Amino acid sequence: MKATELLEEIKNNEVQYAIVDNKGAVYCNRDTDNIMDIYGFAGEDGHFYGVYGDAVDGQIDSRNASDEVILQAIEFMLTLGKAVRRSDLNLADFKRTYYYASDNGVFEVKMSKRVNEEYQEWLEKHNENLVGAIVEHTTFGKGKITEVENIDDAELATIYVDFENKGNKRLALASLIENNLLEVW
């Protein structure tokens, strides 16, 4: 299955795919032995989808990343092996393998020029008073920005928001801007 097909599948369904290498071993996380996933999931905050595992240094999902970034993560995962539905794995003969960045490289998000320009325009408007600003997120509701990290680098920029009904969240600022998920009051 191609990366674009996988993205559409996880956007519209509750499903999990594992990555299986050419020897039939399933990629798992080193610390937990959990299977690395490409997934769509329906939770209390609604449907979200993304990629989870050591190969992407944790979790990248639609709650804080754009489809463009998720697609890049899926493409990277597919360099390791093929995507197999978790329900189709042979658990009787289950073999694990692990991702080592030193052997396989590191997944890096490559922002498009358009996204970077949108980020810079947004930053020019809002940079002065970000900490303490009241914001509204399309999923999490209203909250207050408590901290900002790496504001000068669109790929790393992170905000911490204390939401009224959802508590503290760490969010990727560029993806919030790209997907119109955040409004500053």
PDB file of C-alpha atoms in Angstrom, residues 1 15-21 26 37-38 81-90:
ATOM      1  CA  MET A   1       0.000   0.000   0.000  1.00  0.00           C
ATOM      2  CA  VAL A  15      -7.377   0.863  11.997  1.00  0.00           C
ATOM      3  CA  GLN A  16      -3.784   0.026  12.932  1.00  0.00           C
ATOM      4  CA  TYR A  17      -0.915  -0.968  10.657  1.00  0.00           C
ATOM      5  CA  ALA A  18       2.391  -2.413  11.814  1.00  0.00           C
ATOM      6  CA  ILE A  19       5.611  -2.198   9.812  1.00  0.00           C
ATOM      7  CA  VAL A  20       7.031  -5.615   8.911  1.00  0.00           C
ATOM      8  CA  ASP A  21      10.592  -6.003   7.604  1.00  0.00           C
ATOM      9  CA  VAL A  26       7.533  -6.481  13.289  1.00  0.00           C
ATOM     10  CA  ASP A  37       1.910   1.926  14.347  1.00  0.00           C
ATOM     11  CA  ILE A  38       0.357   3.840  11.513  1.00  0.00           C
ATOM     12  CA  GLY A  81       9.228  -2.360   5.530  1.00  0.00           C
ATOM     13  CA  LYS A  82       5.661  -2.931   4.417  1.00  0.00           C
ATOM     14  CA  ALA A  83       2.499  -1.924   6.246  1.00  0.00           C
ATOM     15  CA  VAL A  84       0.430  -4.867   7.518  1.00  0.00           C
ATOM     16  CA  ARG A  85      -2.857  -4.573   9.384  1.00  0.00           C
ATOM     17  CA  ARG A  86      -2.253  -5.444  13.012  1.00  0.00           C
ATOM     18  CA  SER A  87      -5.219  -7.816  12.890  1.00  0.00           C
ATOM     19  CA  ASP A  88      -3.433  -9.772  10.111  1.00  0.00           C
ATOM     20  CA  LEU A  89      -0.181 -10.332  12.042  1.00  0.00           C
ATOM     21  CA  ASN A  90       0.762 -13.937  12.777  1.00  0.00           C
TER      22      ASN A  90
END
